[in-house]
Amino acid sequence: MTIAQIWIAFTTILVKEVRRFTRIWAQTMLPPAITMALYFVIFGNLIGPRIGEMGGYNYMDFIVPGLIMMSVITNSYANVVSSFFGMKFQRSIEEILVSPVPNSIVLLGYVAGGVARGLAVGFIVTLLSLGFTDLQVHHIGVTATMVLLTAVVFSLGGFINAVYATKFDDISIVPTFVLTPLTYLGGVFYSISLLPEFWQGVSKINPILYMVNAFRYGILGVSDVDIRVSYGMVMIFIVLLFSFSLYLLNRGKGIRS
């Protein structure tokens, strides 16, 4: 295929994915926005004043970056896992498999769709947060790159989940029993400096901790972990997950019968 044809194939998949989640925006974009608004009200306005400062900032300011990142993580993951598994279930994925489109472009198209939804919901949550706090950006470069890279990581994770899923229940197991606990224990609502030394070490095993803290550094300028380590962790995950996803796609794992 020529570069022009590859670009057309990529943009076709991306546009399809974007139209898919914008067409049903009441299911894909409104619920997470409402959920995050409730977090702002309950944890920020009601509980926050009783907690006081954390990391040198009032509690509302401290949790806002984590809540934005949490919405990006869950929605980028959910978009790819539901979309690709839906294609498998309807057997319409076979139309892509018999086409001359390289598997890497198919993968990039789905990942880009997940990133688009994650960033869209993250932007909506950011706008909502302005009604509760005066959001300032300490480092725009760190903020933009980390939210983008994080969306890529979890879009790839959603793709792998969709490949292995054999029924609709399978696409909810990982978000429920893996993604949600890691997110809540990833420093969204607290600084790990409050934990005993042993549990600080345990927390540093959680990859989401690095993403949340790097994003918080981009907005507030504070972080519990080294930003360079955060970028290194995220880049390693992207390389590993992309390579594994492409391997599964090339083998036809869970796709070809």
Tab-separated table of N, CA, C and O in Angstrom, residues 62-145:
chain	number	residue	atom	x	y	z
A	62	PHE	N	-5.649	19.378	44.972
A	62	PHE	CA	-4.789	18.190	44.914
A	62	PHE	C	-5.428	17.056	44.131
A	62	PHE	O	-4.745	16.351	43.375
A	63	ILE	N	-6.735	16.831	44.304
A	63	ILE	CA	-7.368	15.672	43.677
A	63	ILE	C	-7.806	15.923	42.238
A	63	ILE	O	-8.033	14.966	41.490
A	64	VAL	N	-7.925	17.176	41.831
A	64	VAL	CA	-8.398	17.471	40.482
A	64	VAL	C	-7.538	16.809	39.398
A	64	VAL	O	-8.075	16.155	38.496
A	65	PRO	N	-6.194	16.909	39.425
A	65	PRO	CA	-5.408	16.237	38.388
A	65	PRO	C	-5.622	14.727	38.359
A	65	PRO	O	-5.706	14.122	37.281
A	66	GLY	N	-5.730	14.118	39.547
A	66	GLY	CA	-5.957	12.681	39.608
A	66	GLY	C	-7.297	12.276	39.037
A	66	GLY	O	-7.412	11.252	38.345
A	67	LEU	N	-8.329	13.064	39.297
A	67	LEU	CA	-9.657	12.749	38.774
A	67	LEU	C	-9.716	12.927	37.260
A	67	LEU	O	-10.373	12.147	36.565
A	68	ILE	N	-9.034	13.933	36.751
A	68	ILE	CA	-8.970	14.102	35.293
A	68	ILE	C	-8.275	12.899	34.662
A	68	ILE	O	-8.757	12.329	33.677
A	69	MET	N	-7.141	12.505	35.247
A	69	MET	CA	-6.408	11.361	34.714
A	69	MET	C	-7.220	10.072	34.839
A	69	MET	O	-7.185	9.217	33.945
A	70	MET	N	-7.968	9.923	35.915
A	70	MET	CA	-8.787	8.738	36.093
A	70	MET	C	-9.849	8.636	35.001
A	70	MET	O	-10.120	7.550	34.471
A	71	SER	N	-10.440	9.752	34.621
A	71	SER	CA	-11.445	9.743	33.557
A	71	SER	C	-10.807	9.394	32.212
A	71	SER	O	-11.399	8.678	31.400
A	72	VAL	N	-9.588	9.875	31.979
A	72	VAL	CA	-8.883	9.552	30.734
A	72	VAL	C	-8.566	8.065	30.682
A	72	VAL	O	-8.760	7.402	29.646
A	73	ILE	N	-8.078	7.504	31.779
A	73	ILE	CA	-7.700	6.087	31.838
A	73	ILE	C	-8.899	5.190	31.558
A	73	ILE	O	-8.848	4.302	30.706
A	74	THR	N	-9.984	5.403	32.288
A	74	THR	CA	-11.139	4.517	32.164
A	74	THR	C	-11.809	4.613	30.797
A	74	THR	O	-12.240	3.608	30.240
A	75	ASN	N	-11.857	5.801	30.228
A	75	ASN	CA	-12.570	5.967	28.968
A	75	ASN	C	-11.745	5.547	27.756
A	75	ASN	O	-12.302	5.012	26.795
A	76	SER	N	-10.443	5.765	27.776
A	76	SER	CA	-9.616	5.290	26.667
A	76	SER	C	-9.620	3.765	26.648
A	76	SER	O	-9.679	3.147	25.578
A	77	TYR	N	-9.559	3.156	27.821
A	77	TYR	CA	-9.618	1.694	27.914
A	77	TYR	C	-10.966	1.171	27.441
A	77	TYR	O	-11.034	0.249	26.620
A	78	ALA	N	-12.043	1.759	27.953
A	78	ALA	CA	-13.385	1.274	27.655
A	78	ALA	C	-13.721	1.385	26.177
A	78	ALA	O	-14.401	0.521	25.623
A	79	ASN	N	-13.259	2.433	25.527
A	79	ASN	CA	-13.607	2.629	24.120
A	79	ASN	C	-13.058	1.513	23.244
A	79	ASN	O	-13.765	0.949	22.408
A	80	VAL	N	-11.783	1.172	23.433
A	80	VAL	CA	-11.161	0.163	22.578
A	80	VAL	C	-11.691	-1.231	22.891
A	80	VAL	O	-11.992	-2.003	21.978
A	81	VAL	N	-11.813	-1.553	24.171
A	81	VAL	CA	-12.252	-2.907	24.512
A	81	VAL	C	-13.672	-3.172	24.025
A	81	VAL	O	-13.981	-4.253	23.510
A	82	SER	N	-14.551	-2.199	24.151
A	82	SER	CA	-15.934	-2.405	23.714
A	82	SER	C	-16.052	-2.394	22.198
A	82	SER	O	-16.789	-3.196	21.613
A	83	SER	N	-15.317	-1.519	21.532
A	83	SER	CA	-15.412	-1.406	20.082
A	83	SER	C	-14.831	-2.626	19.379
A	83	SER	O	-15.472	-3.214	18.505
A	84	PHE	N	-13.622	-3.022	19.769
A	84	PHE	CA	-12.989	-4.142	19.076
A	84	PHE	C	-13.704	-5.455	19.382
A	84	PHE	O	-13.867	-6.296	18.495
A	85	PHE	N	-14.140	-5.623	20.633
A	85	PHE	CA	-14.884	-6.849	20.936
A	85	PHE	C	-16.213	-6.876	20.196
A	85	PHE	O	-16.666	-7.931	19.756
A	86	GLY	N	-16.846	-5.715	20.046
A	86	GLY	CA	-18.088	-5.652	19.277
A	86	GLY	C	-17.869	-6.080	17.835
A	86	GLY	O	-18.704	-6.778	17.247
A	87	MET	N	-16.730	-5.681	17.258
A	87	MET	CA	-16.400	-6.104	15.901
A	87	MET	C	-16.206	-7.617	15.832
A	87	MET	O	-16.633	-8.272	14.882
A	88	LYS	N	-15.562	-8.174	16.858
A	88	LYS	CA	-15.382	-9.627	16.917
A	88	LYS	C	-16.721	-10.347	17.028
A	88	LYS	O	-16.980	-11.331	16.334
A	89	PHE	N	-17.571	-9.831	17.927
A	89	PHE	CA	-18.859	-10.476	18.186
A	89	PHE	C	-19.746	-10.459	16.942
A	89	PHE	O	-20.442	-11.443	16.648
A	90	GLN	N	-19.717	-9.366	16.204
A	90	GLN	CA	-20.526	-9.242	14.990
A	90	GLN	C	-19.847	-9.880	13.773
A	90	GLN	O	-20.431	-9.928	12.696
A	91	ARG	N	-18.593	-10.307	13.963
A	91	ARG	CA	-17.774	-10.921	12.907
A	91	ARG	C	-17.501	-9.952	11.756
A	91	ARG	O	-17.102	-10.374	10.668
A	92	SER	N	-17.673	-8.673	12.008
A	92	SER	CA	-17.339	-7.684	10.988
A	92	SER	C	-15.837	-7.414	10.947
A	92	SER	O	-15.348	-6.761	10.023
A	93	ILE	N	-15.109	-7.936	11.943
A	93	ILE	CA	-13.659	-7.782	11.956
A	93	ILE	C	-13.042	-8.507	10.772
A	93	ILE	O	-11.936	-8.170	10.321
A	94	GLU	N	-13.749	-9.511	10.250
A	94	GLU	CA	-13.231	-10.276	9.118
A	94	GLU	C	-13.054	-9.391	7.885
A	94	GLU	O	-12.180	-9.651	7.051
A	95	GLU	N	-13.866	-8.346	7.765
A	95	GLU	CA	-13.736	-7.443	6.624
A	95	GLU	C	-12.393	-6.711	6.665
A	95	GLU	O	-11.796	-6.438	5.621
A	96	ILE	N	-11.931	-6.411	7.869
A	96	ILE	CA	-10.633	-5.748	8.004
A	96	ILE	C	-9.499	-6.734	7.779
A	96	ILE	O	-8.493	-6.421	7.149
A	97	LEU	N	-9.689	-7.968	8.271
A	97	LEU	CA	-8.630	-8.971	8.158
A	97	LEU	C	-8.331	-9.347	6.709
A	97	LEU	O	-7.186	-9.663	6.376
A	98	VAL	N	-9.346	-9.327	5.858
A	98	VAL	CA	-9.123	-9.713	4.459
A	98	VAL	C	-8.686	-8.518	3.608
A	98	VAL	O	-8.350	-8.688	2.440
A	99	SER	N	-8.676	-7.348	4.188
A	99	SER	CA	-8.249	-6.155	3.451
A	99	SER	C	-6.719	-6.086	3.443
A	99	SER	O	-6.049	-6.722	4.257
A	100	PRO	N	-6.145	-5.306	2.542
A	100	PRO	CA	-4.675	-5.177	2.487
A	100	PRO	C	-4.096	-4.218	3.516
A	100	PRO	O	-2.905	-3.900	3.465
A	101	VAL	N	-4.921	-3.760	4.456
A	101	VAL	CA	-4.449	-2.816	5.461
A	101	VAL	C	-3.496	-3.527	6.430
A	101	VAL	O	-3.841	-4.578	6.977
A	102	PRO	N	-2.291	-2.994	6.650
A	102	PRO	CA	-1.356	-3.612	7.606
A	102	PRO	C	-1.966	-3.668	9.006
A	102	PRO	O	-2.698	-2.766	9.421
A	103	ASN	N	-1.647	-4.737	9.735
A	103	ASN	CA	-2.182	-4.890	11.085
A	103	ASN	C	-1.771	-3.741	11.995
A	103	ASN	O	-2.508	-3.359	12.907
A	104	SER	N	-0.580	-3.206	11.774
A	104	SER	CA	-0.125	-2.095	12.607
A	104	SER	C	-1.017	-0.869	12.441
A	104	SER	O	-1.275	-0.139	13.407
A	105	ILE	N	-1.517	-0.661	11.234
A	105	ILE	CA	-2.404	0.483	10.987
A	105	ILE	C	-3.768	0.243	11.624
A	105	ILE	O	-4.389	1.167	12.168
A	106	VAL	N	-4.244	-1.005	11.557
A	106	VAL	CA	-5.502	-1.345	12.224
A	106	VAL	C	-5.379	-1.068	13.722
A	106	VAL	O	-6.269	-0.445	14.328
A	107	LEU	N	-4.281	-1.514	14.309
A	107	LEU	CA	-4.055	-1.296	15.736
A	107	LEU	C	-3.968	0.189	16.068
A	107	LEU	O	-4.595	0.665	17.025
A	108	LEU	N	-3.221	0.932	15.279
A	108	LEU	CA	-3.085	2.372	15.514
A	108	LEU	C	-4.423	3.089	15.387
A	108	LEU	O	-4.702	4.038	16.131
A	109	GLY	N	-5.265	2.651	14.452
A	109	GLY	CA	-6.569	3.273	14.276
A	109	GLY	C	-7.446	3.109	15.502
A	109	GLY	O	-8.079	4.075	15.969
A	110	TYR	N	-7.471	1.884	16.057
A	110	TYR	CA	-8.277	1.644	17.259
A	110	TYR	C	-7.710	2.373	18.469
A	110	TYR	O	-8.459	2.923	19.288
A	111	VAL	N	-6.386	2.382	18.580
A	111	VAL	CA	-5.760	3.083	19.692
A	111	VAL	C	-6.046	4.580	19.597
A	111	VAL	O	-6.360	5.229	20.604
A	112	ALA	N	-5.955	5.136	18.413
A	112	ALA	CA	-6.236	6.561	18.232
A	112	ALA	C	-7.678	6.879	18.608
A	112	ALA	O	-7.962	7.937	19.189
A	113	GLY	N	-8.603	5.970	18.304
A	113	GLY	CA	-9.989	6.173	18.691
A	113	GLY	C	-10.146	6.187	20.198
A	113	GLY	O	-10.890	7.007	20.762
A	114	GLY	N	-9.441	5.273	20.895
A	114	GLY	CA	-9.479	5.251	22.352
A	114	GLY	C	-8.888	6.511	22.947
A	114	GLY	O	-9.412	7.070	23.908
A	115	VAL	N	-7.782	6.968	22.363
A	115	VAL	CA	-7.148	8.198	22.827
A	115	VAL	C	-8.090	9.383	22.637
A	115	VAL	O	-8.208	10.249	23.520
A	116	ALA	N	-8.782	9.410	21.504
A	116	ALA	CA	-9.703	10.519	21.229
A	116	ALA	C	-10.810	10.591	22.276
A	116	ALA	O	-11.128	11.678	22.793
A	117	ARG	N	-11.382	9.436	22.621
A	117	ARG	CA	-12.439	9.448	23.639
A	117	ARG	C	-11.885	9.805	25.010
A	117	ARG	O	-12.493	10.595	25.753
A	118	GLY	N	-10.724	9.255	25.355
A	118	GLY	CA	-10.126	9.562	26.640
A	118	GLY	C	-9.851	11.045	26.796
A	118	GLY	O	-10.156	11.650	27.828
A	119	LEU	N	-9.287	11.657	25.756
A	119	LEU	CA	-8.979	13.081	25.814
A	119	LEU	C	-10.241	13.928	25.813
A	119	LEU	O	-10.297	14.976	26.469
A	120	ALA	N	-11.254	13.487	25.067
A	120	ALA	CA	-12.513	14.241	25.021
A	120	ALA	C	-13.171	14.283	26.398
A	120	ALA	O	-13.594	15.346	26.867
A	121	VAL	N	-13.242	13.116	27.048
A	121	VAL	CA	-13.843	13.075	28.382
A	121	VAL	C	-12.962	13.827	29.380
A	121	VAL	O	-13.464	14.548	30.252
A	122	GLY	N	-11.640	13.691	29.244
A	122	GLY	CA	-10.732	14.429	30.115
A	122	GLY	C	-10.918	15.931	29.982
A	122	GLY	O	-10.861	16.672	30.977
A	123	PHE	N	-11.147	16.403	28.753
A	123	PHE	CA	-11.377	17.831	28.528
A	123	PHE	C	-12.676	18.280	29.182
A	123	PHE	O	-12.733	19.357	29.804
A	124	ILE	N	-13.715	17.456	29.076
A	124	ILE	CA	-14.995	17.801	29.700
A	124	ILE	C	-14.849	17.876	31.219
A	124	ILE	O	-15.355	18.804	31.865
A	125	VAL	N	-14.151	16.900	31.789
A	125	VAL	CA	-13.939	16.889	33.243
A	125	VAL	C	-13.110	18.093	33.673
A	125	VAL	O	-13.356	18.698	34.727
A	126	THR	N	-12.132	18.479	32.854
A	126	THR	CA	-11.317	19.659	33.161
A	126	THR	C	-12.187	20.916	33.205
A	126	THR	O	-12.044	21.759	34.104
A	127	LEU	N	-13.096	21.047	32.232
A	127	LEU	CA	-14.007	22.187	32.228
A	127	LEU	C	-14.898	22.185	33.466
A	127	LEU	O	-15.152	23.242	34.065
A	128	LEU	N	-15.364	20.998	33.865
A	128	LEU	CA	-16.199	20.904	35.066
A	128	LEU	C	-15.413	21.312	36.307
A	128	LEU	O	-15.958	21.954	37.212
A	129	SER	N	-14.135	20.950	36.336
A	129	SER	CA	-13.324	21.260	37.514
A	129	SER	C	-13.157	22.762	37.719
A	129	SER	O	-12.943	23.218	38.842
A	130	LEU	N	-13.271	23.524	36.629
A	130	LEU	CA	-13.126	24.974	36.743
A	130	LEU	C	-14.251	25.591	37.563
A	130	LEU	O	-14.124	26.719	38.045
A	131	GLY	N	-15.364	24.857	37.695
A	131	GLY	CA	-16.455	25.345	38.525
A	131	GLY	C	-16.206	25.121	40.004
A	131	GLY	O	-16.966	25.617	40.839
A	132	PHE	N	-15.152	24.349	40.331
A	132	PHE	CA	-14.870	24.032	41.723
A	132	PHE	C	-13.532	24.576	42.205
A	132	PHE	O	-13.308	24.694	43.407
A	133	THR	N	-12.610	24.843	41.265
A	133	THR	CA	-11.289	25.315	41.656
A	133	THR	C	-10.690	26.170	40.545
A	133	THR	O	-11.086	26.054	39.375
A	134	ASP	N	-9.750	26.987	40.916
A	134	ASP	CA	-9.043	27.821	39.945
A	134	ASP	C	-7.842	27.031	39.433
A	134	ASP	O	-6.755	27.081	40.007
A	135	LEU	N	-8.049	26.285	38.366
A	135	LEU	CA	-7.036	25.363	37.863
A	135	LEU	C	-5.918	26.128	37.162
A	135	LEU	O	-6.164	26.916	36.251
A	136	GLN	N	-4.680	25.867	37.597
A	136	GLN	CA	-3.504	26.470	36.983
A	136	GLN	C	-2.621	25.362	36.419
A	136	GLN	O	-2.560	24.269	36.987
A	137	VAL	N	-1.926	25.649	35.334
A	137	VAL	CA	-1.032	24.664	34.725
A	137	VAL	C	0.404	25.090	34.969
A	137	VAL	O	0.840	26.145	34.514
A	138	HIS	N	1.129	24.241	35.686
A	138	HIS	CA	2.521	24.547	36.018
A	138	HIS	C	3.443	24.322	34.831
A	138	HIS	O	4.336	25.120	34.574
A	139	HIS	N	3.224	23.210	34.105
A	139	HIS	CA	4.087	22.875	32.968
A	139	HIS	C	3.215	22.250	31.878
A	139	HIS	O	2.837	21.082	31.969
A	140	ILE	N	2.886	23.018	30.855
A	140	ILE	CA	1.955	22.562	29.824
A	140	ILE	C	2.498	21.372	29.049
A	140	ILE	O	1.751	20.478	28.645
A	141	GLY	N	3.816	21.322	28.852
A	141	GLY	CA	4.407	20.222	28.103
A	141	GLY	C	4.239	18.896	28.814
A	141	GLY	O	3.851	17.886	28.201
A	142	VAL	N	4.530	18.862	30.105
A	142	VAL	CA	4.370	17.642	30.895
A	142	VAL	C	2.902	17.235	30.949
A	142	VAL	O	2.554	16.060	30.798
A	143	THR	N	2.035	18.215	31.154
A	143	THR	CA	0.596	17.940	31.243
A	143	THR	C	0.078	17.297	29.960
A	143	THR	O	-0.594	16.254	29.998
A	144	ALA	N	0.397	17.886	28.814
A	144	ALA	CA	-0.125	17.402	27.534
A	144	ALA	C	0.464	16.047	27.156
A	144	ALA	O	-0.260	15.132	26.738
A	145	THR	N	1.779	15.901	27.306
A	145	THR	CA	2.402	14.642	26.880
A	145	THR	C	2.004	13.481	27.783
A	145	THR	O	1.771	12.365	27.301
